[in-house]
Amino acid sequence: MKSPRKVVIAGIAAFAMVGALAACSSGGSESGKTELRVATFPPGADAAAYEAFDAQEKQFEKANPDIDIIGVEYEWEGPTFAVQLAGGSLPDVFTVPFTDSKTLLENGQLMDVTDEIEELGYTDSFNPVILDGVTDADGRIFGFPRQAYAMGLHYNRTLFEQAGLDPDSPPTTWDEVREDAKVIADETGKAGYMQMTQNNTGGWQLTAATVARGGSTQTDNGDGTYTSTIANDGTKASLEFLKELRWEDDSLGSNFLLDWGSINQEFAAGNIGMYTTGSDIYTALVRDFSLTPDDYGLTVIPIENDGGTLGGGDIAVVSPTVDDETKAAAITWIDWFYMQKLLDEDAAVLDAKTLAESDQAVGTPLLPVLNREAYEQSLVWIEPYINVPRDQMTPFIDGIWEQTPVGEPKGKTQEIYALLDPVVQAVLTDQNADIDALLEQADAEAQALLDE
Amino acid sequence: MTLTAKPPAAAPSAGEPAPPSTPAPRRRTRNLRTWVQGGGLSTLAFLAPMLIVFAIFSWSPIVQSIVMSFQQTNLLDPPTWVGLDNFAAVLSDPLLGTAILNTLYFAVLALLFGFPLPILVAVLMSEVRRGKGFYSALAYLPVVVPPVVAVLLWKVFYDASPTGLFNTILGWFGIPAQPWLQSSATAMPSLVLEATWAAAGGSIIIYLAALLAVPPELYDAAEVDGASIWNKIWHVTLPQLRGILFIMLILQVIATAQVFLEPYLFTGGGPNNATVTILLLIYRYAFQNSLGGDYGEATALSVMLAVVLALLSWLYFKLTNRWSTS
């Protein structure tokens, strides 16, 4: 060989490179404890949220010294979920929305926790309708329903006042929503009302508006098949409502491409008078979007023609890739962190106290995942620590029990929501949009998806 | 008088490599021993890290994606072979036609706006005597801005309310507020405008470098012949840049066919699918349509796009080969 020195140097370089690559995949606990990576908050949460979590982590680790909790920033995103799962970057414990749990169940992407839930004695405690959403055809359970919400009409009290409207008397019908939206737009120059349109949220909110008007975008045939009913009177009325606000009243502002994050941001910034989303949004609005609490108001979504309020929520689940030891730790965490505060006074008080001490929202209006009595009892326990302005949410808190919660469509939920995004966008950006034709086309495409 | 486009052979520019001073080595019989004796092992050892990195991060994903285009997988369970089903599903998607047309629209607009502009700016800048570095830095600045930041910035510019930045400027001239991203008609041109702004700096720098290689004697000769500035550009500069122009054109076609960032961040494909491009559709197949992810369909469309672009490039070079080397 001409130059053995060169070969040695190059060989070292090659081994160093391979070694560096191999080191990327190394891991494992050095403390002897079971490391449990759990979802905390979406990126962007304020420092106080992390202080609160830090305190809760210490409380848990004191009670469970053999488990080492590692908080991981997490935000549910359907698009990247499968990749995170396959890539091993998901936390061991995380939450997913009800809407997606069925698909995840079918895909085998959730850990079976039936035995653990039975052992903990929850099976009979849950609201059966909610438990059904996380149970497969064989009766196996794949998650802990931990929080539920109903659709609400959220409004900016300051904009109401600036427009000369009474923030304590929010609109109760869609006609009143339209009238108030126009007044707000005319008097303040801000969007009086707005609706999400992007990243599947357009379809989600159109479905909510449809349900509120007594319509339905899908029929469950009960045999595992579904029929699309997108071209129904409720959806048509919802789109005509938007069309009137946009083209006759000009009360929707100028940005018609908004999704969950951007509409919350716009609302928290005081640029939107009213919008519809889940009743639990207050926590995220103050924690992630810096909402001024005095601006906030919440009422029930207007109901017409025997309609209902679209409900939703999320479930705490365990990654299907973890080993038995980690799974046991995960169940312990879910029970302690999510469930006990719904069932046990001491746990509820400790949770509320910890959150309140870090200025985190306590008392945001929800729907019960167990039953109404247990939910209201837990509110009594934590009453001294409630810090959200529930008096500004009175119309919702008083009115929600009169409304019928309706579950989201189950067949190809997110795909059909995605199909409806352009329909909403078309109505908002094209004055000549033919609503009937748009609905017929979306209906045919949705049925094709459901028939796959 | 005819202006020649060819540089004089006897006047190599300073940047050109010196001609080889030794004759090419004699062809030797290639066997293992002579290869080893010739330092083959050390060459291989030096190359190994790069080859390994390329194999892992560059070639293996390409091969995997081709394989995946014939499979159905959720990345968790073992994949199943589905033959050409993914290709059939993609080709029957009603959105595919819209995505192709939108991508072509973007490409044509980008060529109209984005291709001549950097040439023009580079030619003008090459005429500048003082402060050339300052103007180069100024032109290149948008390239330095991270793309996501640039889009966020332009989102503010494109605010459709009358108080938006661009609309305020239009208002000074009595032009009514434009919807920019909020209308199917104006959304795509708005994306092209930002994309052109973001990418022009890189092209300008390349053209400027190419312009430096144009022998000044040609301009001197043209001036002696009384050529105007326009004549010099047309008869000297552009012919001298021909090779680089051809390369830049095909690179731009390939880049615009793969436009993703702007529609994804600005409009999400809206309004009413007016800015759905092929790559955005691929993204939706993989990450948006289903929680399992239709990775098979996404890679099938990717493979088809790659094949079309490869064919286009081959055809382009075939057609332009004679011109660019003349």
Coordinates of C-alpha atoms in Angstrom, one line a residue, chain B residues 2 19 52 67 69-70 82 93 95 116 118 120 143 169 182-183 187 249 262 284 287 293 303 317:
Chain B
T2 CA -20.6 41.0 -36.8
P19 CA -4.3 24.0 -18.9
I52 CA -22.2 6.3 4.1
V67 CA -40.8 1.0 -2.8
S69 CA -45.3 3.9 -3.7
F70 CA -46.3 0.2 -4.3
V82 CA -50.8 -3.1 -3.4
D93 CA -58.3 12.2 -7.6
L95 CA -58.0 17.5 -7.1
P116 CA -36.0 38.0 -16.5
P118 CA -32.6 38.8 -11.9
L120 CA -32.0 42.6 -15.7
V143 CA -32.3 35.0 0.5
I169 CA -49.6 52.2 -0.3
Q182 CA -58.2 36.2 0.1
S183 CA -59.4 35.8 -3.4
A187 CA -53.9 34.5 -4.4
L249 CA -34.2 28.1 -16.7
E262 CA -45.6 29.5 -0.1
R284 CA -52.0 16.2 2.2
F287 CA -50.1 13.9 6.5
G293 CA -51.3 8.7 6.4
V303 CA -42.4 9.3 -8.1
F317 CA -31.1 19.4 -22.6

